[in-house]
Each structure stands twice: as structure tokens, then as C-alpha cells.
PDB file of C-alpha atoms in Angstrom:
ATOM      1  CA  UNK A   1      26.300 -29.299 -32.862  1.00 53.00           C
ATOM      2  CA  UNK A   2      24.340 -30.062 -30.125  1.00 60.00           C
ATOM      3  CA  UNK A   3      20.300 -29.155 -31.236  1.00 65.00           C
ATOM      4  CA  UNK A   4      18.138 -29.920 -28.106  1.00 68.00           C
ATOM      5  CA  UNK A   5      16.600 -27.162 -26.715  1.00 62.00           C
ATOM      6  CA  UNK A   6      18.636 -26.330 -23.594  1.00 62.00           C
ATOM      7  CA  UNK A   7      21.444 -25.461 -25.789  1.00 63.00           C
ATOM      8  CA  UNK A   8      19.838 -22.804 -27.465  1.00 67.00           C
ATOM      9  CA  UNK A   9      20.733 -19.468 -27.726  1.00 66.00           C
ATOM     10  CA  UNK A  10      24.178 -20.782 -26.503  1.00 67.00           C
ATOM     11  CA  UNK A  11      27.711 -20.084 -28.300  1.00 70.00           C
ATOM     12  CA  UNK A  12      28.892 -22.817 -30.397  1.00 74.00           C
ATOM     13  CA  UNK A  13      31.471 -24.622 -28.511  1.00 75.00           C
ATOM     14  CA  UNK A  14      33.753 -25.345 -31.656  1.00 79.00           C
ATOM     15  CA  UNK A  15      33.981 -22.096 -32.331  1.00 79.00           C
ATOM     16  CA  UNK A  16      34.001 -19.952 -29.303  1.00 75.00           C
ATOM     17  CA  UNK A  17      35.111 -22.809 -26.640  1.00 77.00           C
ATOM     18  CA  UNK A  18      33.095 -24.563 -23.878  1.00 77.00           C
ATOM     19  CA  UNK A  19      30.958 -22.605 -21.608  1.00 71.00           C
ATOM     20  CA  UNK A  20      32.172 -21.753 -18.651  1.00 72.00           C
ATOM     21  CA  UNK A  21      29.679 -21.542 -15.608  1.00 68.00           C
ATOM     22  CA  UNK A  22      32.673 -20.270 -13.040  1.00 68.00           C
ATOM     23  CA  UNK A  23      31.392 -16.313 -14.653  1.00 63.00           C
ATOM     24  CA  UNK A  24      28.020 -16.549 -12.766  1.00 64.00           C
ATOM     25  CA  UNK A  25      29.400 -16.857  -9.615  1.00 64.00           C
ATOM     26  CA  UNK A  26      29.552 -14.342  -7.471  1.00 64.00           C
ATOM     27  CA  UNK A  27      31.919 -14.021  -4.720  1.00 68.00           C
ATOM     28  CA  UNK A  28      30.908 -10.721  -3.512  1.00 67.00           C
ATOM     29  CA  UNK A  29      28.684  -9.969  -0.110  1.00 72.00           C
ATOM     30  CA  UNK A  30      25.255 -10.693  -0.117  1.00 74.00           C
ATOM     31  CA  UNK A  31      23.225  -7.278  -0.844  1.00 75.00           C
ATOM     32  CA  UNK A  32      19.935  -6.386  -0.315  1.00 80.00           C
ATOM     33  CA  UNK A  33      17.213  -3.701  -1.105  1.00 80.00           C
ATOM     34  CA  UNK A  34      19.071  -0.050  -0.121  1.00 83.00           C
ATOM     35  CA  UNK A  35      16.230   1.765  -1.380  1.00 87.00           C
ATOM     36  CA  UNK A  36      12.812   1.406  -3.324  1.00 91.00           C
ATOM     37  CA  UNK A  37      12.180   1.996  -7.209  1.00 92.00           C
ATOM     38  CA  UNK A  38       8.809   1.082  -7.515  1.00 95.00           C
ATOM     39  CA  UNK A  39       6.793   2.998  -5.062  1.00 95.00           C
ATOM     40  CA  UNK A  40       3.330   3.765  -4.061  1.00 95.00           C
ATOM     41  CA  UNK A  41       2.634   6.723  -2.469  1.00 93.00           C
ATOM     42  CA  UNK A  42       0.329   7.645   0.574  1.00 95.00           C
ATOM     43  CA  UNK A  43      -2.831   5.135   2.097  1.00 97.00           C
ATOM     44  CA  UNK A  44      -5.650   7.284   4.283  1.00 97.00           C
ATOM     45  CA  UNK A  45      -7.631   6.096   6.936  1.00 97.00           C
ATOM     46  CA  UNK A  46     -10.895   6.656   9.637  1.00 97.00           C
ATOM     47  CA  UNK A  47     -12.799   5.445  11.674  1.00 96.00           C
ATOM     48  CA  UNK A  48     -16.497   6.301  12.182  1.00 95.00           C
ATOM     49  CA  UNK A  49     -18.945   4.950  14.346  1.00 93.00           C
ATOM     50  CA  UNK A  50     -20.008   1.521  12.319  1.00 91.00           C
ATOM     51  CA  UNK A  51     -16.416   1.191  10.679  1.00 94.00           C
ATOM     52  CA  UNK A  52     -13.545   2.820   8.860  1.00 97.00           C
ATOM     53  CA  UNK A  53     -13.151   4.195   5.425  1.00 97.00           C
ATOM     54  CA  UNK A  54      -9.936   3.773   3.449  1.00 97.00           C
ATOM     55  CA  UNK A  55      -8.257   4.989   0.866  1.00 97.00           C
ATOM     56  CA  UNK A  56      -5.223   4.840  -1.612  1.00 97.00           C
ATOM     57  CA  UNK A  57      -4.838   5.753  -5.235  1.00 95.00           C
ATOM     58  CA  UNK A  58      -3.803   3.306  -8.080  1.00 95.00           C
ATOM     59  CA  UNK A  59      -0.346   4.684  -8.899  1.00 95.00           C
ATOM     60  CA  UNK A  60       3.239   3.164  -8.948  1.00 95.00           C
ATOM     61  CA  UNK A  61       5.862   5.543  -9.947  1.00 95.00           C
ATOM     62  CA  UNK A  62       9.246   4.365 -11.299  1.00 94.00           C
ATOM     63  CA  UNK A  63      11.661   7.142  -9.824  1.00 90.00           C
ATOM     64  CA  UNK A  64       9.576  10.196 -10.624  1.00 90.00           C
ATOM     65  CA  UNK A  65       8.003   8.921 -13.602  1.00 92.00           C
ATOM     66  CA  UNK A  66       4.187   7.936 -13.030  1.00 92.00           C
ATOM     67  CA  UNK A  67       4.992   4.756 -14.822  1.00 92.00           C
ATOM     68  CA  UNK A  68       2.147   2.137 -13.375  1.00 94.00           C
ATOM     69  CA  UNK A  69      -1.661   4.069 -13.442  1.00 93.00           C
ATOM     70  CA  UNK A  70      -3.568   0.853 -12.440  1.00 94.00           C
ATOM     71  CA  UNK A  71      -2.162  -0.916  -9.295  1.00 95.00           C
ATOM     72  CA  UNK A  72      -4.462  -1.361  -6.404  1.00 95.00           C
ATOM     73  CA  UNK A  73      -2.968  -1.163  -3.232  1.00 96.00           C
ATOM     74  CA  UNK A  74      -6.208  -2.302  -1.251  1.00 97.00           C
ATOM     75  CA  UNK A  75      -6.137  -6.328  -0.637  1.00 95.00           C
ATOM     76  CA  UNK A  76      -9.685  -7.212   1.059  1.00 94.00           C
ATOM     77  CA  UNK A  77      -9.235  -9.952   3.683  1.00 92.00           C
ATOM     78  CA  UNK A  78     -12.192 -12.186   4.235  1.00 88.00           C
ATOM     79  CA  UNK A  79     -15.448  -9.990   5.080  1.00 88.00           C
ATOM     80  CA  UNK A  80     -14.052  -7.590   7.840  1.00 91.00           C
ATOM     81  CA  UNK A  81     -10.897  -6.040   6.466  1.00 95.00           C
ATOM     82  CA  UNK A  82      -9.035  -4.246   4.296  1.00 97.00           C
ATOM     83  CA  UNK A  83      -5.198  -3.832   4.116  1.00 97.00           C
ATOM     84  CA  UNK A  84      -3.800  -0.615   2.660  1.00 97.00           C
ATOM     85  CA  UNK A  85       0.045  -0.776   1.740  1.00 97.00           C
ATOM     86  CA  UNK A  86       2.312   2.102   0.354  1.00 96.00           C
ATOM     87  CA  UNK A  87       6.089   1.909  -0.247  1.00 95.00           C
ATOM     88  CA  UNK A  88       7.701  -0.690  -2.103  1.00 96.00           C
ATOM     89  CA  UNK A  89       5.201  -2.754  -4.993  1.00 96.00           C
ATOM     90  CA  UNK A  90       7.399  -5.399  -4.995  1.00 95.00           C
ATOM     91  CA  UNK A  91       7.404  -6.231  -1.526  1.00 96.00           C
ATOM     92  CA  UNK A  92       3.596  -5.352  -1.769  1.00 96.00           C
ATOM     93  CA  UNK A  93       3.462  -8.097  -3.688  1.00 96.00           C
ATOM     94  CA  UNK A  94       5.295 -10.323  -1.319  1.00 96.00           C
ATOM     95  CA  UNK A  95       3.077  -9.309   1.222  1.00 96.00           C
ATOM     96  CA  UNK A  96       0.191 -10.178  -1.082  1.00 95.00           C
ATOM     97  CA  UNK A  97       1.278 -13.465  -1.577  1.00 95.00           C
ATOM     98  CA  UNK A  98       1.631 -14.498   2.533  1.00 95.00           C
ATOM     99  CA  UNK A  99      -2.127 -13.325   2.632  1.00 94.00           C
ATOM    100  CA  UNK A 100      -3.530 -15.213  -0.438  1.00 93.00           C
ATOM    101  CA  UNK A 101      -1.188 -18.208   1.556  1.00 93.00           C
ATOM    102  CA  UNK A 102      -3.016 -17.486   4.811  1.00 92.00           C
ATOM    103  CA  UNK A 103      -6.433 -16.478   3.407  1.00 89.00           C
ATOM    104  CA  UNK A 104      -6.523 -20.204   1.481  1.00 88.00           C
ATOM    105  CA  UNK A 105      -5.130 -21.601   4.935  1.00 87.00           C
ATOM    106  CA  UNK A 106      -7.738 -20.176   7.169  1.00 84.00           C
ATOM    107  CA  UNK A 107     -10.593 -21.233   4.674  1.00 80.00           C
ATOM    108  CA  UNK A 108      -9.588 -24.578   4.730  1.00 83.00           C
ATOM    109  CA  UNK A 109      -8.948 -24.954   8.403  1.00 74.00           C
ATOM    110  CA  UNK A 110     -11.347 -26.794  10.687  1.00 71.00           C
ATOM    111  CA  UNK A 111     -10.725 -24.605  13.819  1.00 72.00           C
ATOM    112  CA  UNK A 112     -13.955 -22.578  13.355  1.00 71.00           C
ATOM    113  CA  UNK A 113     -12.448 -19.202  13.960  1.00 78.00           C
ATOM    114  CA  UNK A 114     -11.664 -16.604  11.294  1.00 83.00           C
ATOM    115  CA  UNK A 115      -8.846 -13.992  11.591  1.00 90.00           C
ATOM    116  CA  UNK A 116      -9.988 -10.279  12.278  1.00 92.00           C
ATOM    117  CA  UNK A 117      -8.658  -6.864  11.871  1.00 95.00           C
ATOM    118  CA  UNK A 118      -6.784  -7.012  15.003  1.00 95.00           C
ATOM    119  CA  UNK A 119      -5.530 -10.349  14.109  1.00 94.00           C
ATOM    120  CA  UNK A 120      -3.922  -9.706  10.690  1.00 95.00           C
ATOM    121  CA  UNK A 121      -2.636  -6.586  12.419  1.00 96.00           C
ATOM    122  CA  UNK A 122      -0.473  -9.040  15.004  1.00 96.00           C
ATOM    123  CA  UNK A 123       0.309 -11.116  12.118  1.00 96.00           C
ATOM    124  CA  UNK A 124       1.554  -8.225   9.913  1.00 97.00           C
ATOM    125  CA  UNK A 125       3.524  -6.617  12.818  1.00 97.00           C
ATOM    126  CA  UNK A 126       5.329 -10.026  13.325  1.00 97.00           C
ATOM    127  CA  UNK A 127       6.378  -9.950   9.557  1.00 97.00           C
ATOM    128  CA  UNK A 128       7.879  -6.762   9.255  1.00 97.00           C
ATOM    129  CA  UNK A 129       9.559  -6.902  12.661  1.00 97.00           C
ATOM    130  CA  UNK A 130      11.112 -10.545  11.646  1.00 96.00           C
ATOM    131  CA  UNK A 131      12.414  -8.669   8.286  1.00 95.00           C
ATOM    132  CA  UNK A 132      13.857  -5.393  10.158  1.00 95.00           C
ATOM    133  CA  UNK A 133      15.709  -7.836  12.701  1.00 95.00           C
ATOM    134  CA  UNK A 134      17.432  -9.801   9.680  1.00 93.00           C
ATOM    135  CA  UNK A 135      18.635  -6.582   8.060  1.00 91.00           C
ATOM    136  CA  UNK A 136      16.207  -6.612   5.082  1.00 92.00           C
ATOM    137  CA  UNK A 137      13.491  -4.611   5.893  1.00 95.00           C
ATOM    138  CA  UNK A 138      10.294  -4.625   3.757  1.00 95.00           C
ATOM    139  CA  UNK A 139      10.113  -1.011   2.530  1.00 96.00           C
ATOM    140  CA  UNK A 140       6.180  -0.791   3.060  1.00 96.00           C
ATOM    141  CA  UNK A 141       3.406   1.519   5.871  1.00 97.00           C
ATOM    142  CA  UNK A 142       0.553  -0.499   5.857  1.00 97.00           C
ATOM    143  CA  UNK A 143      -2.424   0.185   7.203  1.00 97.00           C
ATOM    144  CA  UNK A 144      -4.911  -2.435   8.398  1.00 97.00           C
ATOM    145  CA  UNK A 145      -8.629  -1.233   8.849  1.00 97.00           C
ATOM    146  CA  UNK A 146     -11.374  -3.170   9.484  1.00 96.00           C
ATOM    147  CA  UNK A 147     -13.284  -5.358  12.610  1.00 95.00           C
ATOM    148  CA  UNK A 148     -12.199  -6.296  15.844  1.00 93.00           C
ATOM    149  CA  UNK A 149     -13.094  -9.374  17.215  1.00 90.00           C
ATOM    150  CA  UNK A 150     -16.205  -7.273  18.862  1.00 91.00           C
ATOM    151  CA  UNK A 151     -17.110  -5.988  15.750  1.00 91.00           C
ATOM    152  CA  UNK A 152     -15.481  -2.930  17.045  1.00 94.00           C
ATOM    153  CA  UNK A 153     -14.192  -0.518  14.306  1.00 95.00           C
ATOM    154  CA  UNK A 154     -10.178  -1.238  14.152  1.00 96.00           C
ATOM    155  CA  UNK A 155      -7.374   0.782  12.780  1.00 97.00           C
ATOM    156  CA  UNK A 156      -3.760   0.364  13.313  1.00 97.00           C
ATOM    157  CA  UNK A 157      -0.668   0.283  11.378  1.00 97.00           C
ATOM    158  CA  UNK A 158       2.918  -0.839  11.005  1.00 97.00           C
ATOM    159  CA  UNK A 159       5.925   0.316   9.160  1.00 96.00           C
ATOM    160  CA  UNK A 160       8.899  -1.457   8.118  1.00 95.00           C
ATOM    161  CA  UNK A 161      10.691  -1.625  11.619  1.00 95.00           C
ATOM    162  CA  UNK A 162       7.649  -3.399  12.719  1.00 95.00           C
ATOM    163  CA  UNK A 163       6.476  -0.145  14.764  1.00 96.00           C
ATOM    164  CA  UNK A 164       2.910  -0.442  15.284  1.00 96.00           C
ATOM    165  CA  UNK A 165       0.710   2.403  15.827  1.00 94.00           C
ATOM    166  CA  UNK A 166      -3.312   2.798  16.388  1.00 95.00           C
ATOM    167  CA  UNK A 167      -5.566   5.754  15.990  1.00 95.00           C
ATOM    168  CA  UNK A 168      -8.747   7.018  14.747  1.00 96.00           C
ATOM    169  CA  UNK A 169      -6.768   8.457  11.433  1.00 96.00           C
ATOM    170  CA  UNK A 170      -4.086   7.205  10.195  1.00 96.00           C
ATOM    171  CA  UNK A 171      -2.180   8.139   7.116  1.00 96.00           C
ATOM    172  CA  UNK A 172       0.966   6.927   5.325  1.00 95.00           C
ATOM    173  CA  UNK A 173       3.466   8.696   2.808  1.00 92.00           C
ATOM    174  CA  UNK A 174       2.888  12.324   2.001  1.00 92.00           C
ATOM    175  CA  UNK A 175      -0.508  11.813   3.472  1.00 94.00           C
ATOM    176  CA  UNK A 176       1.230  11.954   6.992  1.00 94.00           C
ATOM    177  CA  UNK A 177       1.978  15.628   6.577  1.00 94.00           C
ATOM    178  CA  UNK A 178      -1.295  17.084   3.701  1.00 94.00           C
ATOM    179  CA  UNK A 179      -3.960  14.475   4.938  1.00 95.00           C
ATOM    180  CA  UNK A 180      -3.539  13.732   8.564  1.00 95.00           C
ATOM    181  CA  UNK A 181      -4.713  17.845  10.045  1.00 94.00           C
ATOM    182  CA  UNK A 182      -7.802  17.428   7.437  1.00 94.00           C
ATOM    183  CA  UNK A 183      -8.569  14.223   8.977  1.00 95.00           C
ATOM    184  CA  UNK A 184      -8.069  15.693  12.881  1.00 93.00           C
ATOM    185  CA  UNK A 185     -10.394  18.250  12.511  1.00 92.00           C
ATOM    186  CA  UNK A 186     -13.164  15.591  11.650  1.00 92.00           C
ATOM    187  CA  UNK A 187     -11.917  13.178  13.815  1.00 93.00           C
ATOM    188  CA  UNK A 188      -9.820  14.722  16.859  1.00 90.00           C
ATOM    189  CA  UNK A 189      -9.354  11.692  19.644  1.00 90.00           C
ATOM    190  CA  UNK A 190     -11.479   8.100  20.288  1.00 92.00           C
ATOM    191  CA  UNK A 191     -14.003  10.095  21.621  1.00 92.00           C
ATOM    192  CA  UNK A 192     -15.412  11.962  18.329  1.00 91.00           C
ATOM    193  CA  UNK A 193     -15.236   8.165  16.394  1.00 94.00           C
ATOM    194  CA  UNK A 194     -18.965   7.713  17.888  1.00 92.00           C
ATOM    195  CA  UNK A 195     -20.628  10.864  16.452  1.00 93.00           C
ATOM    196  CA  UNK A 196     -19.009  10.250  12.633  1.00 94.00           C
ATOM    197  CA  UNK A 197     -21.167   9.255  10.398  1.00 94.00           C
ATOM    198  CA  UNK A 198     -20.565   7.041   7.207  1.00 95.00           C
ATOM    199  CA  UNK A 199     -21.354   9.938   5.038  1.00 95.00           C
ATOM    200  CA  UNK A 200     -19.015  12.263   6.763  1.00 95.00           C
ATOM    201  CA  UNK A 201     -15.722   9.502   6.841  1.00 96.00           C
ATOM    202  CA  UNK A 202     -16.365   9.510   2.822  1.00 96.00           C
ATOM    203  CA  UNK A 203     -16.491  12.583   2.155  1.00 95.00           C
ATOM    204  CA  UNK A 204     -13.577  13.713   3.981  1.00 95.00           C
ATOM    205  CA  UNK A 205     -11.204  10.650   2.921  1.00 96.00           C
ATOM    206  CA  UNK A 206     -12.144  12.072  -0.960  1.00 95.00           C
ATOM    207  CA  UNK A 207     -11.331  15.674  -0.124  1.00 94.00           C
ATOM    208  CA  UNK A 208      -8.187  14.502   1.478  1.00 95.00           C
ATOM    209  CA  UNK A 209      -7.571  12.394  -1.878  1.00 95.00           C
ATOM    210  CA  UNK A 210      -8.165  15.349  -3.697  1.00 94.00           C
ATOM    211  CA  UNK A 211      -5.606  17.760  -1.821  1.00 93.00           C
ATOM    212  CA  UNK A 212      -2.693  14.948  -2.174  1.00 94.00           C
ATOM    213  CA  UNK A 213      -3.969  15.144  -5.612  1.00 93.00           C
ATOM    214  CA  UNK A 214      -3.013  18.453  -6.124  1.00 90.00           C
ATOM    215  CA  UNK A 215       0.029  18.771  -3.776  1.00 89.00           C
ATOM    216  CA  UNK A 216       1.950  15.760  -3.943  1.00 91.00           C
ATOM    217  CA  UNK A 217       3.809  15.043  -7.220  1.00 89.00           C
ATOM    218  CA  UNK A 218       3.186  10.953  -6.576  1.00 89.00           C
ATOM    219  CA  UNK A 219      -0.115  10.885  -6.695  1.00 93.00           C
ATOM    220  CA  UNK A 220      -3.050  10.436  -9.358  1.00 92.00           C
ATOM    221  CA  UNK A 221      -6.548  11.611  -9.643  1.00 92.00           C
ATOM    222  CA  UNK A 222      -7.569   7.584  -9.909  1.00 94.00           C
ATOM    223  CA  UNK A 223      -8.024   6.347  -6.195  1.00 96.00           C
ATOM    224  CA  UNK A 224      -9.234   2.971  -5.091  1.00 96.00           C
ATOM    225  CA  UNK A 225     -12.047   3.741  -1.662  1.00 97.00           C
ATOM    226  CA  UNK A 226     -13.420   0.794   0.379  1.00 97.00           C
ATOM    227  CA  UNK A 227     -16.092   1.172   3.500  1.00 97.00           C
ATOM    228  CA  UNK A 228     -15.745  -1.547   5.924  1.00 96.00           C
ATOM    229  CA  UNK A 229     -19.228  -1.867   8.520  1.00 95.00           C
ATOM    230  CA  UNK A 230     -20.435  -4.679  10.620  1.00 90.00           C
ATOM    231  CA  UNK A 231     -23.514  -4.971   8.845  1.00 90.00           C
ATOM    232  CA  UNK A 232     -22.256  -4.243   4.851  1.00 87.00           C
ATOM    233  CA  UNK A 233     -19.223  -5.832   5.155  1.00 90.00           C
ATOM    234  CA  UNK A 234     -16.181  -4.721   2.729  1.00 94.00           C
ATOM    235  CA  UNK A 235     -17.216  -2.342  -0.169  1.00 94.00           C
ATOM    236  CA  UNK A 236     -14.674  -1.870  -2.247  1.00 95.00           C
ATOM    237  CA  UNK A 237     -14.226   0.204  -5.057  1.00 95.00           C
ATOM    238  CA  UNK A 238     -11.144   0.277  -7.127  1.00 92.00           C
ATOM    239  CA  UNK A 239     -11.659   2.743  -9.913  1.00 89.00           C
ATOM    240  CA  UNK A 240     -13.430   5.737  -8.827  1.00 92.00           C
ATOM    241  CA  UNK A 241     -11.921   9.086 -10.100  1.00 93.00           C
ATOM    242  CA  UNK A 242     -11.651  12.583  -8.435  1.00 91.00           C
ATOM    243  CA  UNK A 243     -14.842  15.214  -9.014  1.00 87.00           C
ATOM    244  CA  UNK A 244     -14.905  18.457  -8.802  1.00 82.00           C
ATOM    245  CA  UNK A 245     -10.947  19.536  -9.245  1.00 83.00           C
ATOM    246  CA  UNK A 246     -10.330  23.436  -9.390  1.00 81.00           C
ATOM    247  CA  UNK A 247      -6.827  24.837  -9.813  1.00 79.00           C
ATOM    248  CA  UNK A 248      -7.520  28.111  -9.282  1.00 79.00           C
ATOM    249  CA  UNK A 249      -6.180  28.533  -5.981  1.00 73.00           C
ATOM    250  CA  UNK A 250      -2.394  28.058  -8.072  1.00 73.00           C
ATOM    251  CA  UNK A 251      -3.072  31.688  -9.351  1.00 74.00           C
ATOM    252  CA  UNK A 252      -2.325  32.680  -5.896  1.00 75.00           C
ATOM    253  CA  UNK A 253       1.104  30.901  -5.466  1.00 73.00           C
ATOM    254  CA  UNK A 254       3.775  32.980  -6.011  1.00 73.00           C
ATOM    255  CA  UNK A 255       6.390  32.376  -8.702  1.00 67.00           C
ATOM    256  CA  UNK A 256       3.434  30.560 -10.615  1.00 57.00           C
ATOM    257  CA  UNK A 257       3.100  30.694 -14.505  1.00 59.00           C
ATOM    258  CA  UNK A 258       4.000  34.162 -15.912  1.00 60.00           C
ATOM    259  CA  UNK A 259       3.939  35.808 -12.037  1.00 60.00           C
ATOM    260  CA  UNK A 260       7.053  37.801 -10.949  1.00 61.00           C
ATOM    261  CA  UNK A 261       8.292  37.192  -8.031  1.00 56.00           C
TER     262      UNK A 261
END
């Protein structure tokens, strides 16, 4: 009986027969991912005048089930952005591991330069379009916020057809369709960025974290929030939980609780 440790956990050849590798092959077409399983939900975004706030909470659900309560979705690049991603965790984590790759490459370059906002943007878009024109699409919205090569506040994003798209607020997920109108009426068009304040970007990302909170089944009341400025450069804060939650505006849905419709 053959004892060394690649045979282990193997049938005995004597007394079922030899092993026979032709079973792992597969002669069927090549498939790829149809649809996520792993998912994280909506990423929030805005600009004010000195630099953007974002947003996403620390949930991965499995299906339906709020299986994974501690997975940050905000990856810091260098000192002048942030990169928000929703959709698929596992190609999150692919996308994770190009930037550690490029973030170890740029440090160790000798060019001089260092990649901004605007920059990883380009870079991102090129990704995701490359995947969509193979057929195997990442299934992630990111959102990149950050610093322009001016020192300009930058926000952009791209989804997994590589369709880029810029604006003062940006959101991804159910966010699109609870956050985004909360966000417009603080920040309408470019022209509004300049009289936001720090204070004022905060405070509406975590009421807009709040109402996906309540309305959309994906979410959780943990949230990761960074602030991205010229002069403070990325503050990021992964754990911070939701204050001042009040449910009483469910007694007014109808068909709630013990109501009759």
C-alpha cells in the first residue's frame, strides 16, 4: 500500500482498482459567472467643495440571507482616493488584488508621478470594459472618489460594461433609486459642489445610509464612511454604526403589523 502522503485519502487500488483521472475531465463548454451569490449592496457618493464623502455599509448577503456583517467595501488608494465597489465580493476581491498589484508597483517605480482619482478611474474603466468584451463581465458599480490631478474634487464611476459616468452624486445598487433624490436636493448640478460644506456632505451621506437602512432589505445599520480633502487626506472609518433610528413612521404603512387593510 502505497503510504506517502499524496496518496492519502485515496481508494486502495487492490481493492477498488486504479484511479482513473479520465472522470475530472470535462468536455463540456466553458461557463462563466451567469449571476452573483455573494453581493454587496449600494456605495453613496458627493462631492463638496474641498472633496467628496463616501459611503458603503459592511454587508455581504448570500442570496437573501445577511450572511457576511463585516466586509468593507472601501479600498483607500494612496493619499487621494477611495474606491467604493458593490456587486459581486468575489470579483471585489479580484479587483482588490490588481490594486494592491498596482499600488506596490507605483510605490516602487522611479517615474516620480503617483496615480490620482482620475487616473485609477481610466484604469478601472479599462478593466471592466476588457472583461465585458470577453463575455465575462465583472458583476461590480464602483465608484471612485477622490483628487484630480489639480487637487480638484473627483467623482466618477463605472459598471460592469465599462460605462463610465461622472457627477456630483453618485450612487450604486438600491441607492440609485432611495439615495440619489436625497442627495440632489443637497447637491443639484456642478454648480452647488462650491457652496457644500464638509459638515453638510456628512451628514447627508449618513441620513441617506440611514433611509437604505430602513428600506432596502440588503442593507445593515454598520456602514464604513471615508472623507477625502486636499489638505486631510483619506479619513476612513470602517465601523461606525447608525444613530438615531426611529421606526415609527412603519405605523403609517398600510398592511403593517396588526393593520387591516
Amino acid at each position: 500500500m502505497n503510504h506517502l502522503p499524496p496518496a492519502w485519502g485515496r481508494p486502495r487500488d487492490d481493492v477498488y482498482g486504479p484511479y482513473d483521472p479520465s472522470y475530472l475531465n470535462s468536455n463540456g463548454p466553458k461557463t462563466l459567472t451567469q449571476s452573483p451569490v455573494v453581493t454587496g449592496t449600494s456605495v453613496i457618493a458627493v462631492k463638496f467643495k474641498n472633496g467628496v464623502v463616501i459611503a458603503a455599509d459592511n454587508l455581504a448577503s448570500y442570496g437573501s440571507l445577511a450572511r457576511f456583517t463585516d466586509v468593507k467595501r472601501l479600498r483607500p488608494f494612496n493619499a487621494t482616493t477611495v474606491i467604493g465597489i458593490g456587486g459581486d465580493v468575489s470579483d471585489m476581491q479580484y479587483i482588490d488584488r490588481l490594486l494592491n498589484s498596482l499600488d506596490v508597483t507605483e510605490n516602487y517605480g522611479s517615474s516620480g508621478h503617483n496615480l490620482n482619482a482620475k487616473n485609477l478611474h481610466t484604469y478601472l474603466s479599462k478593466i471592466m470594459y476588457k472583461r465585458r468584451s470577453d463575455v465575462n463581465p465583472l458583476w461590480n458599480h464602483i465608484l471612485v472618489a477622490g483628487l484630480d490631478g489639480d487637487g480638484h474634487p473627483f467623482l466618477s464611476s463605472v459598471d460592469l460594461l465599462g460605462t463610465t459616468f461622472t457627477s456630483p452624486t453618485l450612487a450604486t445598487g438600491f441607492g440609485a433609486h432611495l439615495a440619489q433624490p436625497l442627495l440632489r436636493k443637497l447637491v443639484e448640478d456642478e454648480a452647488d459642489v462650491a457652496s457644500i460644506t464638509q459638515e453638510h456632505a456628512v451628514t447627508a451621506v449618513k441620513e441617506c445610509m440611514k433611509v437604505l437602512f430602513y428600506r432596502d432589505a440588503r442593507s445593515l445599520d454598520k456602514y464604513s464612511i471615508a472623507v477625502i480633502t486636499k489638505d486631510g487626506g483619506v479619513d476612513l472609518k470602517q465601523d461606525e454604526q447608525l444613530e438615531g433610528q426611529s421606526w415609527a413612521f412603519a405605523e403609517t404603512i398600510r398592511g403593517y403589523g396588526t393593520q387591516v387593510v
